[in-house]
Amino acid sequence: MSTLSQEEAQHSLVEIQETIARMKKSLAAGNTGLYLILWGMIWIVGFLFTQFHPSRSGWAWLILDSIGILASIGIGLVGGVTHPKVKRPDSRRMFWRIFFCWFFCFLYLDLWMVVLWPVKYEQAITFLCTGIMFAYVMFGLFFERFMLWLGLTVTGLIILGYFLFLSQIFPWFWIWMAVAGGGTLAGTGIYIHFRWK
Amino acid sequence: MPDLDPIISQPSRLQIMASLMALAVEEQVDFRHLRDLLKLTDGNLGAHLQKLEDAGFIRMEKTFVAKKPRTYVSATDKGRSAFKEHVAALEQIIQSSKREPQNE
């Protein structure tokens, strides 16, 4: 058995707390960084396409969203079920729960769009994107706190852009969505993925 | 002054136990994630984990994922208790040192 001085004991406790915090942070990041990078890039490409090729943006979004959904399922399966950093007895159940959370989120958003139609294209996109950010906020309340702040920040940026950049003087709404919305998502994802290890 | 368990009080092993305490009881962490988090080599981490397992403080599960061996680590109930006792002992050392000037 051994003993320590007061300074050594204090230092040891600080190291313990830092190690626990580091582990929790690395687990909180999980695959979230990859998801944010993926969807951030999709928003950037999609909204820039909408700005410069509006007539073909529908097809672009269909292709981009399909890629995003398939890649998200792949990330979730590999990172959460087959090659997880942390194994849980209910990994598969959690994967399907999260999958269906998003499925029903999009289903309801589309349903509300049908009920509210006709709306302007910019209103529809603002509604859908803030709806997705609402899901981020909910996820953040129950799981990872940083998702709450990310969801609120991007929501604020979207609403700011909606009222600021839809005029004839500043017709830059789609560029704003690409840079502020997509850029914030991708930038946050990059920071989390490479710094929260 | 309380005596400290030499198995747990070794700095690297203490960090290993602290990392495992961040997990829920039913969770296991991948050996490689633990290695990267604590910045240890495979051999170094492996040796410390073996000591902890021999003491009954951790459990290691060796499995195969896509035909590649993977090791998952978790703290046992004994390990969690030992870690909490160690933290309590450290706090007692600090509290005792703060009281000593008043007793002089």
PDB file of C-alpha atoms in Angstrom:
ATOM      1  CA  MET A   1       0.000   0.000   0.000  1.00  0.00           C
ATOM      2  CA  SER A   2       1.199   3.547  -0.651  1.00  0.00           C
ATOM      3  CA  THR A   3       0.191   7.063   0.249  1.00  0.00           C
ATOM      4  CA  LEU A   4       0.508  10.507  -1.329  1.00  0.00           C
ATOM      5  CA  SER A   5       1.128  14.097  -0.333  1.00  0.00           C
ATOM      6  CA  GLN A   6      -1.706  16.625  -0.450  1.00  0.00           C
ATOM      7  CA  GLU A   7      -0.390  18.098  -3.705  1.00  0.00           C
ATOM      8  CA  GLU A   8      -0.069  14.689  -5.311  1.00  0.00           C
ATOM      9  CA  ALA A   9      -3.596  13.751  -4.206  1.00  0.00           C
ATOM     10  CA  GLN A  10      -4.972  17.035  -5.581  1.00  0.00           C
ATOM     11  CA  HIS A  11      -3.163  16.511  -8.898  1.00  0.00           C
ATOM     12  CA  SER A  12      -4.443  12.950  -9.074  1.00  0.00           C
ATOM     13  CA  LEU A  13      -8.059  14.050  -8.553  1.00  0.00           C
ATOM     14  CA  VAL A  14      -7.761  16.699 -11.254  1.00  0.00           C
ATOM     15  CA  GLU A  15      -6.340  14.115 -13.666  1.00  0.00           C
ATOM     16  CA  ILE A  16      -9.194  11.742 -12.866  1.00  0.00           C
ATOM     17  CA  GLN A  17     -11.807  14.409 -13.566  1.00  0.00           C
ATOM     18  CA  GLU A  18     -10.095  15.441 -16.802  1.00  0.00           C
ATOM     19  CA  THR A  19      -9.872  11.833 -17.982  1.00  0.00           C
ATOM     20  CA  ILE A  20     -13.561  11.196 -17.278  1.00  0.00           C
ATOM     21  CA  ALA A  21     -14.513  14.416 -19.091  1.00  0.00           C
ATOM     22  CA  ARG A  22     -12.283  13.504 -22.050  1.00  0.00           C
ATOM     23  CA  MET A  23     -13.855  10.066 -22.339  1.00  0.00           C
ATOM     24  CA  LYS A  24     -17.390  11.462 -22.150  1.00  0.00           C
ATOM     25  CA  LYS A  25     -16.554  14.062 -24.779  1.00  0.00           C
ATOM     26  CA  SER A  26     -15.012  11.489 -27.142  1.00  0.00           C
ATOM     27  CA  LEU A  27     -18.072   9.278 -26.775  1.00  0.00           C
ATOM     28  CA  ALA A  28     -20.436  12.221 -27.242  1.00  0.00           C
ATOM     29  CA  ALA A  29     -18.709  13.002 -30.532  1.00  0.00           C
ATOM     30  CA  GLY A  30     -19.125   9.385 -31.679  1.00  0.00           C
ATOM     31  CA  ASN A  31     -20.126   9.452 -35.305  1.00  0.00           C
ATOM     32  CA  THR A  32     -21.946  12.757 -34.923  1.00  0.00           C
ATOM     33  CA  GLY A  33     -19.015  14.600 -36.502  1.00  0.00           C
ATOM     34  CA  LEU A  34     -19.273  12.460 -39.623  1.00  0.00           C
ATOM     35  CA  TYR A  35     -23.044  13.002 -39.911  1.00  0.00           C
ATOM     36  CA  LEU A  36     -22.615  16.776 -39.584  1.00  0.00           C
ATOM     37  CA  ILE A  37     -19.835  16.861 -42.182  1.00  0.00           C
ATOM     38  CA  LEU A  38     -21.956  14.775 -44.580  1.00  0.00           C
ATOM     39  CA  TRP A  39     -25.144  16.828 -44.282  1.00  0.00           C
ATOM     40  CA  GLY A  40     -23.246  20.103 -44.078  1.00  0.00           C
ATOM     41  CA  MET A  41     -21.599  19.335 -47.432  1.00  0.00           C
ATOM     42  CA  ILE A  42     -24.960  18.280 -48.880  1.00  0.00           C
ATOM     43  CA  TRP A  43     -26.507  21.601 -47.816  1.00  0.00           C
ATOM     44  CA  ILE A  44     -23.551  23.539 -49.286  1.00  0.00           C
ATOM     45  CA  VAL A  45     -23.699  21.766 -52.648  1.00  0.00           C
ATOM     46  CA  GLY A  46     -27.520  21.680 -52.758  1.00  0.00           C
ATOM     47  CA  PHE A  47     -28.082  25.336 -51.930  1.00  0.00           C
ATOM     48  CA  LEU A  48     -25.325  26.572 -54.241  1.00  0.00           C
ATOM     49  CA  PHE A  49     -26.924  24.494 -57.001  1.00  0.00           C
ATOM     50  CA  THR A  50     -30.282  26.084 -56.153  1.00  0.00           C
ATOM     51  CA  GLN A  51     -28.727  29.553 -56.403  1.00  0.00           C
ATOM     52  CA  PHE A  52     -27.058  29.002 -59.804  1.00  0.00           C
ATOM     53  CA  HIS A  53     -29.256  26.309 -61.441  1.00  0.00           C
ATOM     54  CA  PRO A  54     -32.698  26.788 -59.881  1.00  0.00           C
ATOM     55  CA  SER A  55     -34.601  24.930 -62.595  1.00  0.00           C
ATOM     56  CA  ARG A  56     -32.655  21.715 -61.965  1.00  0.00           C
ATOM     57  CA  SER A  57     -32.375  22.024 -58.195  1.00  0.00           C
ATOM     58  CA  GLY A  58     -35.215  19.564 -57.590  1.00  0.00           C
ATOM     59  CA  TRP A  59     -33.294  16.730 -59.201  1.00  0.00           C
ATOM     60  CA  ALA A  60     -30.083  17.816 -57.479  1.00  0.00           C
ATOM     61  CA  TRP A  61     -31.739  17.667 -54.052  1.00  0.00           C
ATOM     62  CA  LEU A  62     -33.272  14.274 -54.811  1.00  0.00           C
ATOM     63  CA  ILE A  63     -29.851  12.852 -55.675  1.00  0.00           C
ATOM     64  CA  LEU A  64     -28.062  14.581 -52.788  1.00  0.00           C
ATOM     65  CA  ASP A  65     -30.657  13.521 -50.210  1.00  0.00           C
ATOM     66  CA  SER A  66     -30.549   9.935 -51.463  1.00  0.00           C
ATOM     67  CA  ILE A  67     -26.772   9.903 -51.091  1.00  0.00           C
ATOM     68  CA  GLY A  68     -27.109  11.459 -47.654  1.00  0.00           C
ATOM     69  CA  ILE A  69     -29.647   8.935 -46.428  1.00  0.00           C
ATOM     70  CA  LEU A  70     -27.672   5.918 -47.674  1.00  0.00           C
ATOM     71  CA  ALA A  71     -24.405   7.266 -46.283  1.00  0.00           C
ATOM     72  CA  SER A  72     -26.089   8.040 -42.936  1.00  0.00           C
ATOM     73  CA  ILE A  73     -27.407   4.498 -42.680  1.00  0.00           C
ATOM     74  CA  GLY A  74     -23.924   3.208 -43.517  1.00  0.00           C
ATOM     75  CA  ILE A  75     -22.264   5.384 -40.862  1.00  0.00           C
ATOM     76  CA  GLY A  76     -24.863   4.340 -38.310  1.00  0.00           C
ATOM     77  CA  LEU A  77     -24.499   0.639 -39.046  1.00  0.00           C
ATOM     78  CA  VAL A  78     -20.706   0.578 -39.134  1.00  0.00           C
ATOM     79  CA  GLY A  79     -20.051   3.036 -36.310  1.00  0.00           C
ATOM     80  CA  GLY A  80     -22.912   2.069 -34.064  1.00  0.00           C
ATOM     81  CA  VAL A  81     -23.469  -1.623 -34.637  1.00  0.00           C
ATOM     82  CA  THR A  82     -20.627  -3.469 -36.401  1.00  0.00           C
ATOM     83  CA  HIS A  83     -17.538  -1.411 -35.400  1.00  0.00           C
ATOM     84  CA  PRO A  84     -18.605   0.594 -32.348  1.00  0.00           C
ATOM     85  CA  LYS A  85     -16.212   2.441 -30.063  1.00  0.00           C
ATOM     86  CA  VAL A  86     -18.528   1.559 -27.214  1.00  0.00           C
ATOM     87  CA  LYS A  87     -20.551  -1.636 -27.177  1.00  0.00           C
ATOM     88  CA  ARG A  88     -23.970  -1.569 -25.636  1.00  0.00           C
ATOM     89  CA  PRO A  89     -26.329  -4.510 -25.283  1.00  0.00           C
ATOM     90  CA  ASP A  90     -28.994  -2.520 -27.110  1.00  0.00           C
ATOM     91  CA  SER A  91     -26.848  -1.105 -29.969  1.00  0.00           C
ATOM     92  CA  ARG A  92     -29.058  -2.511 -32.715  1.00  0.00           C
ATOM     93  CA  ARG A  93     -32.257  -1.366 -31.031  1.00  0.00           C
ATOM     94  CA  MET A  94     -30.802   2.108 -30.549  1.00  0.00           C
ATOM     95  CA  PHE A  95     -29.798   2.233 -34.242  1.00  0.00           C
ATOM     96  CA  TRP A  96     -33.362   1.421 -35.346  1.00  0.00           C
ATOM     97  CA  ARG A  97     -34.867   3.838 -32.819  1.00  0.00           C
ATOM     98  CA  ILE A  98     -32.754   6.701 -34.179  1.00  0.00           C
ATOM     99  CA  PHE A  99     -33.499   5.614 -37.753  1.00  0.00           C
ATOM    100  CA  PHE A 100     -37.254   5.698 -37.156  1.00  0.00           C
ATOM    101  CA  CYS A 101     -36.991   8.999 -35.234  1.00  0.00           C
ATOM    102  CA  TRP A 102     -35.618  10.586 -38.387  1.00  0.00           C
ATOM    103  CA  PHE A 103     -38.017   8.673 -40.617  1.00  0.00           C
ATOM    104  CA  PHE A 104     -41.070   9.950 -38.755  1.00  0.00           C
ATOM    105  CA  CYS A 105     -39.545  13.433 -38.487  1.00  0.00           C
ATOM    106  CA  PHE A 106     -39.337  13.674 -42.289  1.00  0.00           C
ATOM    107  CA  LEU A 107     -42.716  12.004 -42.731  1.00  0.00           C
ATOM    108  CA  TYR A 108     -44.428  14.581 -40.514  1.00  0.00           C
ATOM    109  CA  LEU A 109     -42.565  17.494 -42.102  1.00  0.00           C
ATOM    110  CA  ASP A 110     -43.708  16.331 -45.551  1.00  0.00           C
ATOM    111  CA  LEU A 111     -47.249  15.819 -44.266  1.00  0.00           C
ATOM    112  CA  TRP A 112     -47.379  19.358 -42.878  1.00  0.00           C
ATOM    113  CA  MET A 113     -46.036  20.671 -46.203  1.00  0.00           C
ATOM    114  CA  VAL A 114     -48.892  18.962 -48.036  1.00  0.00           C
ATOM    115  CA  VAL A 115     -51.427  20.479 -45.625  1.00  0.00           C
ATOM    116  CA  LEU A 116     -49.869  23.971 -45.830  1.00  0.00           C
ATOM    117  CA  TRP A 117     -49.388  23.921 -49.631  1.00  0.00           C
ATOM    118  CA  PRO A 118     -49.221  26.203 -51.672  1.00  0.00           C
ATOM    119  CA  VAL A 119     -46.235  28.036 -50.215  1.00  0.00           C
ATOM    120  CA  LYS A 120     -43.263  29.774 -51.800  1.00  0.00           C
ATOM    121  CA  TYR A 121     -40.210  27.616 -52.424  1.00  0.00           C
ATOM    122  CA  GLU A 122     -38.150  29.688 -49.935  1.00  0.00           C
ATOM    123  CA  GLN A 123     -40.828  29.216 -47.255  1.00  0.00           C
ATOM    124  CA  ALA A 124     -40.891  25.471 -47.872  1.00  0.00           C
ATOM    125  CA  ILE A 125     -37.126  25.138 -47.546  1.00  0.00           C
ATOM    126  CA  THR A 126     -37.027  27.349 -44.434  1.00  0.00           C
ATOM    127  CA  PHE A 127     -39.793  25.250 -42.903  1.00  0.00           C
ATOM    128  CA  LEU A 128     -38.075  21.943 -43.691  1.00  0.00           C
ATOM    129  CA  CYS A 129     -34.607  23.055 -42.558  1.00  0.00           C
ATOM    130  CA  THR A 130     -35.820  24.569 -39.288  1.00  0.00           C
ATOM    131  CA  GLY A 131     -37.878  21.420 -38.767  1.00  0.00           C
ATOM    132  CA  ILE A 132     -34.699  19.368 -39.043  1.00  0.00           C
ATOM    133  CA  MET A 133     -32.966  21.741 -36.625  1.00  0.00           C
ATOM    134  CA  PHE A 134     -35.884  21.238 -34.213  1.00  0.00           C
ATOM    135  CA  ALA A 135     -35.014  17.524 -34.273  1.00  0.00           C
ATOM    136  CA  TYR A 136     -31.396  18.461 -33.456  1.00  0.00           C
ATOM    137  CA  VAL A 137     -32.605  20.534 -30.505  1.00  0.00           C
ATOM    138  CA  MET A 138     -34.721  17.637 -29.192  1.00  0.00           C
ATOM    139  CA  PHE A 139     -31.813  15.231 -29.610  1.00  0.00           C
ATOM    140  CA  GLY A 140     -29.598  17.691 -27.771  1.00  0.00           C
ATOM    141  CA  LEU A 141     -32.039  17.940 -24.850  1.00  0.00           C
ATOM    142  CA  PHE A 142     -32.034  14.189 -24.303  1.00  0.00           C
ATOM    143  CA  PHE A 143     -28.587  13.068 -25.455  1.00  0.00           C
ATOM    144  CA  GLU A 144     -25.730  15.367 -26.510  1.00  0.00           C
ATOM    145  CA  ARG A 145     -26.037  18.928 -25.200  1.00  0.00           C
ATOM    146  CA  PHE A 146     -23.931  20.499 -27.982  1.00  0.00           C
ATOM    147  CA  MET A 147     -26.596  19.393 -30.541  1.00  0.00           C
ATOM    148  CA  LEU A 148     -29.082  21.627 -28.724  1.00  0.00           C
ATOM    149  CA  TRP A 149     -26.864  24.692 -29.213  1.00  0.00           C
ATOM    150  CA  LEU A 150     -26.014  23.733 -32.784  1.00  0.00           C
ATOM    151  CA  GLY A 151     -29.716  23.320 -33.633  1.00  0.00           C
ATOM    152  CA  LEU A 152     -30.625  26.675 -32.085  1.00  0.00           C
ATOM    153  CA  THR A 153     -27.693  28.454 -33.788  1.00  0.00           C
ATOM    154  CA  VAL A 154     -28.467  27.149 -37.275  1.00  0.00           C
ATOM    155  CA  THR A 155     -32.185  27.880 -36.748  1.00  0.00           C
ATOM    156  CA  GLY A 156     -31.304  31.445 -35.871  1.00  0.00           C
ATOM    157  CA  LEU A 157     -29.095  31.751 -38.953  1.00  0.00           C
ATOM    158  CA  ILE A 158     -31.818  30.343 -41.235  1.00  0.00           C
ATOM    159  CA  ILE A 159     -34.467  32.725 -39.880  1.00  0.00           C
ATOM    160  CA  LEU A 160     -32.069  35.654 -40.102  1.00  0.00           C
ATOM    161  CA  GLY A 161     -31.350  34.789 -43.728  1.00  0.00           C
ATOM    162  CA  TYR A 162     -35.037  34.327 -44.521  1.00  0.00           C
ATOM    163  CA  PHE A 163     -35.885  37.886 -43.432  1.00  0.00           C
ATOM    164  CA  LEU A 164     -32.659  39.512 -44.574  1.00  0.00           C
ATOM    165  CA  PHE A 165     -31.777  37.924 -47.899  1.00  0.00           C
ATOM    166  CA  LEU A 166     -35.077  37.426 -49.679  1.00  0.00           C
ATOM    167  CA  SER A 167     -35.357  41.046 -50.808  1.00  0.00           C
ATOM    168  CA  GLN A 168     -34.539  42.420 -54.255  1.00  0.00           C
ATOM    169  CA  ILE A 169     -31.573  44.267 -52.723  1.00  0.00           C
ATOM    170  CA  PHE A 170     -29.990  41.188 -51.137  1.00  0.00           C
ATOM    171  CA  PRO A 171     -31.203  38.162 -53.166  1.00  0.00           C
ATOM    172  CA  TRP A 172     -28.674  35.848 -51.593  1.00  0.00           C
ATOM    173  CA  PHE A 173     -30.842  33.507 -49.554  1.00  0.00           C
ATOM    174  CA  TRP A 174     -29.535  30.298 -51.142  1.00  0.00           C
ATOM    175  CA  ILE A 175     -25.911  31.371 -50.777  1.00  0.00           C
ATOM    176  CA  TRP A 176     -26.656  32.292 -47.150  1.00  0.00           C
ATOM    177  CA  MET A 177     -28.174  28.853 -46.566  1.00  0.00           C
ATOM    178  CA  ALA A 178     -25.123  27.171 -48.143  1.00  0.00           C
ATOM    179  CA  VAL A 179     -22.545  29.179 -46.222  1.00  0.00           C
ATOM    180  CA  ALA A 180     -24.253  29.875 -42.896  1.00  0.00           C
ATOM    181  CA  GLY A 181     -26.342  26.726 -42.685  1.00  0.00           C
ATOM    182  CA  GLY A 182     -24.250  24.129 -44.462  1.00  0.00           C
ATOM    183  CA  GLY A 183     -20.989  25.734 -43.426  1.00  0.00           C
ATOM    184  CA  THR A 184     -21.957  25.734 -39.745  1.00  0.00           C
ATOM    185  CA  LEU A 185     -22.981  22.076 -39.860  1.00  0.00           C
ATOM    186  CA  ALA A 186     -19.874  20.940 -41.730  1.00  0.00           C
ATOM    187  CA  GLY A 187     -17.548  23.151 -39.696  1.00  0.00           C
ATOM    188  CA  THR A 188     -18.966  21.855 -36.425  1.00  0.00           C
ATOM    189  CA  GLY A 189     -18.644  18.302 -37.708  1.00  0.00           C
ATOM    190  CA  ILE A 190     -15.001  18.802 -38.653  1.00  0.00           C
ATOM    191  CA  TYR A 191     -14.219  20.332 -35.255  1.00  0.00           C
ATOM    192  CA  ILE A 192     -15.932  17.512 -33.376  1.00  0.00           C
ATOM    193  CA  HIS A 193     -14.475  14.719 -35.484  1.00  0.00           C
ATOM    194  CA  PHE A 194     -10.865  15.876 -35.262  1.00  0.00           C
ATOM    195  CA  ARG A 195     -10.715  17.664 -31.908  1.00  0.00           C
ATOM    196  CA  TRP A 196     -13.027  15.631 -29.657  1.00  0.00           C
ATOM    197  CA  LYS A 197     -10.933  12.488 -29.630  1.00  0.00           C
TER     198      LYS A 197
ATOM    199  CA  MET B   1      -3.340   8.952   6.158  1.00  0.00           C
ATOM    200  CA  PRO B   2      -5.269   6.332   4.175  1.00  0.00           C
ATOM    201  CA  ASP B   3      -3.285   3.726   2.267  1.00  0.00           C
ATOM    202  CA  LEU B   4      -3.815   3.604  -1.485  1.00  0.00           C
ATOM    203  CA  ASP B   5      -4.191   0.478  -3.594  1.00  0.00           C
ATOM    204  CA  PRO B   6      -0.958   0.158  -5.631  1.00  0.00           C
ATOM    205  CA  ILE B   7      -2.797  -1.517  -8.517  1.00  0.00           C
ATOM    206  CA  ILE B   8      -5.165   1.401  -9.064  1.00  0.00           C
ATOM    207  CA  SER B   9      -2.913   4.249  -7.962  1.00  0.00           C
ATOM    208  CA  GLN B  10      -0.386   3.672 -10.770  1.00  0.00           C
ATOM    209  CA  PRO B  11      -1.017   6.722 -13.025  1.00  0.00           C
ATOM    210  CA  SER B  12      -1.811   4.909 -16.280  1.00  0.00           C
ATOM    211  CA  ARG B  13      -4.033   2.352 -14.555  1.00  0.00           C
ATOM    212  CA  LEU B  14      -5.796   5.138 -12.690  1.00  0.00           C
ATOM    213  CA  GLN B  15      -6.545   6.833 -16.002  1.00  0.00           C
ATOM    214  CA  ILE B  16      -7.803   3.549 -17.421  1.00  0.00           C
ATOM    215  CA  MET B  17     -10.183   3.086 -14.514  1.00  0.00           C
ATOM    216  CA  ALA B  18     -11.310   6.731 -14.722  1.00  0.00           C
ATOM    217  CA  SER B  19     -12.097   6.236 -18.428  1.00  0.00           C
ATOM    218  CA  LEU B  20     -14.098   3.106 -17.702  1.00  0.00           C
ATOM    219  CA  MET B  21     -16.012   4.895 -14.944  1.00  0.00           C
ATOM    220  CA  ALA B  22     -17.301   7.327 -17.601  1.00  0.00           C
ATOM    221  CA  LEU B  23     -19.203   4.426 -19.175  1.00  0.00           C
ATOM    222  CA  ALA B  24     -22.553   3.097 -18.056  1.00  0.00           C
ATOM    223  CA  VAL B  25     -22.444  -0.207 -16.199  1.00  0.00           C
ATOM    224  CA  GLU B  26     -23.481  -2.294 -19.218  1.00  0.00           C
ATOM    225  CA  GLU B  27     -21.154  -0.527 -21.685  1.00  0.00           C
ATOM    226  CA  GLN B  28     -17.781  -1.742 -22.989  1.00  0.00           C
ATOM    227  CA  VAL B  29     -15.158   0.367 -24.725  1.00  0.00           C
ATOM    228  CA  ASP B  30     -13.018  -0.692 -27.668  1.00  0.00           C
ATOM    229  CA  PHE B  31      -9.351  -1.311 -26.763  1.00  0.00           C
ATOM    230  CA  ARG B  32      -8.225   0.923 -29.641  1.00  0.00           C
ATOM    231  CA  HIS B  33     -10.402   3.831 -28.561  1.00  0.00           C
ATOM    232  CA  LEU B  34      -9.014   3.540 -25.030  1.00  0.00           C
ATOM    233  CA  ARG B  35      -5.454   3.409 -26.412  1.00  0.00           C
ATOM    234  CA  ASP B  36      -5.966   6.542 -28.541  1.00  0.00           C
ATOM    235  CA  LEU B  37      -7.728   8.419 -25.753  1.00  0.00           C
ATOM    236  CA  LEU B  38      -4.990   7.725 -23.199  1.00  0.00           C
ATOM    237  CA  LYS B  39      -2.146   7.983 -25.730  1.00  0.00           C
ATOM    238  CA  LEU B  40      -0.628   4.645 -24.765  1.00  0.00           C
ATOM    239  CA  THR B  41       0.965   2.031 -26.990  1.00  0.00           C
ATOM    240  CA  ASP B  42      -0.721  -1.325 -27.590  1.00  0.00           C
ATOM    241  CA  GLY B  43       1.808  -3.131 -25.411  1.00  0.00           C
ATOM    242  CA  ASN B  44       1.675  -0.599 -22.610  1.00  0.00           C
ATOM    243  CA  LEU B  45      -2.109  -0.574 -22.460  1.00  0.00           C
ATOM    244  CA  GLY B  46      -2.264  -4.348 -22.764  1.00  0.00           C
ATOM    245  CA  ALA B  47       0.093  -4.816 -19.810  1.00  0.00           C
ATOM    246  CA  HIS B  48      -1.878  -2.452 -17.581  1.00  0.00           C
ATOM    247  CA  LEU B  49      -5.184  -4.020 -18.558  1.00  0.00           C
ATOM    248  CA  GLN B  50      -3.816  -7.456 -17.723  1.00  0.00           C
ATOM    249  CA  LYS B  51      -2.814  -6.270 -14.232  1.00  0.00           C
ATOM    250  CA  LEU B  52      -6.265  -4.763 -13.703  1.00  0.00           C
ATOM    251  CA  GLU B  53      -7.955  -7.912 -14.950  1.00  0.00           C
ATOM    252  CA  ASP B  54      -5.808 -10.092 -12.671  1.00  0.00           C
ATOM    253  CA  ALA B  55      -6.944  -7.911  -9.752  1.00  0.00           C
ATOM    254  CA  GLY B  56     -10.562  -8.403 -10.811  1.00  0.00           C
ATOM    255  CA  PHE B  57     -11.119  -4.699 -11.531  1.00  0.00           C
ATOM    256  CA  ILE B  58     -11.917  -5.002 -15.245  1.00  0.00           C
ATOM    257  CA  ARG B  59     -13.349  -7.493 -17.677  1.00  0.00           C
ATOM    258  CA  MET B  60     -12.004  -7.970 -21.218  1.00  0.00           C
ATOM    259  CA  GLU B  61     -14.069  -9.503 -23.995  1.00  0.00           C
ATOM    260  CA  LYS B  62     -12.227 -10.662 -27.094  1.00  0.00           C
ATOM    261  CA  THR B  63     -14.389 -10.939 -30.190  1.00  0.00           C
ATOM    262  CA  PHE B  64     -14.182 -10.825 -33.988  1.00  0.00           C
ATOM    263  CA  VAL B  65     -15.608  -8.082 -36.174  1.00  0.00           C
ATOM    264  CA  ALA B  66     -15.364  -8.635 -39.943  1.00  0.00           C
ATOM    265  CA  LYS B  67     -12.857 -11.420 -39.236  1.00  0.00           C
ATOM    266  CA  LYS B  68     -10.603  -9.052 -37.289  1.00  0.00           C
ATOM    267  CA  PRO B  69      -9.996  -9.483 -33.549  1.00  0.00           C
ATOM    268  CA  ARG B  70     -11.428  -6.758 -31.339  1.00  0.00           C
ATOM    269  CA  THR B  71     -11.154  -6.387 -27.577  1.00  0.00           C
ATOM    270  CA  TYR B  72     -13.758  -4.602 -25.471  1.00  0.00           C
ATOM    271  CA  VAL B  73     -13.075  -3.516 -21.907  1.00  0.00           C
ATOM    272  CA  SER B  74     -15.388  -2.708 -19.017  1.00  0.00           C
ATOM    273  CA  ALA B  75     -15.038  -2.169 -15.284  1.00  0.00           C
ATOM    274  CA  THR B  76     -16.348  -4.845 -12.919  1.00  0.00           C
ATOM    275  CA  ASP B  77     -18.381  -4.034  -9.821  1.00  0.00           C
ATOM    276  CA  LYS B  78     -15.250  -4.732  -7.772  1.00  0.00           C
ATOM    277  CA  GLY B  79     -13.294  -2.320  -9.967  1.00  0.00           C
ATOM    278  CA  ARG B  80     -15.919   0.402  -9.637  1.00  0.00           C
ATOM    279  CA  SER B  81     -15.935   0.014  -5.848  1.00  0.00           C
ATOM    280  CA  ALA B  82     -12.138   0.040  -5.683  1.00  0.00           C
ATOM    281  CA  PHE B  83     -12.011   3.192  -7.830  1.00  0.00           C
ATOM    282  CA  LYS B  84     -14.583   4.981  -5.656  1.00  0.00           C
ATOM    283  CA  GLU B  85     -12.612   3.991  -2.531  1.00  0.00           C
ATOM    284  CA  HIS B  86      -9.451   5.348  -4.158  1.00  0.00           C
ATOM    285  CA  VAL B  87     -11.139   8.690  -4.937  1.00  0.00           C
ATOM    286  CA  ALA B  88     -12.506   8.841  -1.375  1.00  0.00           C
ATOM    287  CA  ALA B  89      -9.003   8.172  -0.047  1.00  0.00           C
ATOM    288  CA  LEU B  90      -7.552  10.989  -2.176  1.00  0.00           C
ATOM    289  CA  GLU B  91     -10.238  13.377  -0.889  1.00  0.00           C
ATOM    290  CA  GLN B  92      -9.479  12.305   2.660  1.00  0.00           C
ATOM    291  CA  ILE B  93      -5.783  13.053   2.144  1.00  0.00           C
ATOM    292  CA  ILE B  94      -6.662  16.546   0.904  1.00  0.00           C
ATOM    293  CA  GLN B  95      -9.121  17.172   3.762  1.00  0.00           C
ATOM    294  CA  SER B  96      -6.631  15.908   6.374  1.00  0.00           C
ATOM    295  CA  SER B  97      -3.948  18.242   5.041  1.00  0.00           C
ATOM    296  CA  LYS B  98      -6.336  21.214   5.234  1.00  0.00           C
ATOM    297  CA  ARG B  99      -7.247  20.350   8.872  1.00  0.00           C
ATOM    298  CA  GLU B 100      -3.619  19.935  10.039  1.00  0.00           C
ATOM    299  CA  PRO B 101      -2.699  23.671  10.211  1.00  0.00           C
ATOM    300  CA  GLN B 102      -5.765  24.240  12.473  1.00  0.00           C
ATOM    301  CA  ASN B 103      -4.575  21.549  14.901  1.00  0.00           C
ATOM    302  CA  GLU B 104      -1.133  23.090  15.364  1.00  0.00           C
TER     303      GLU B 104
END
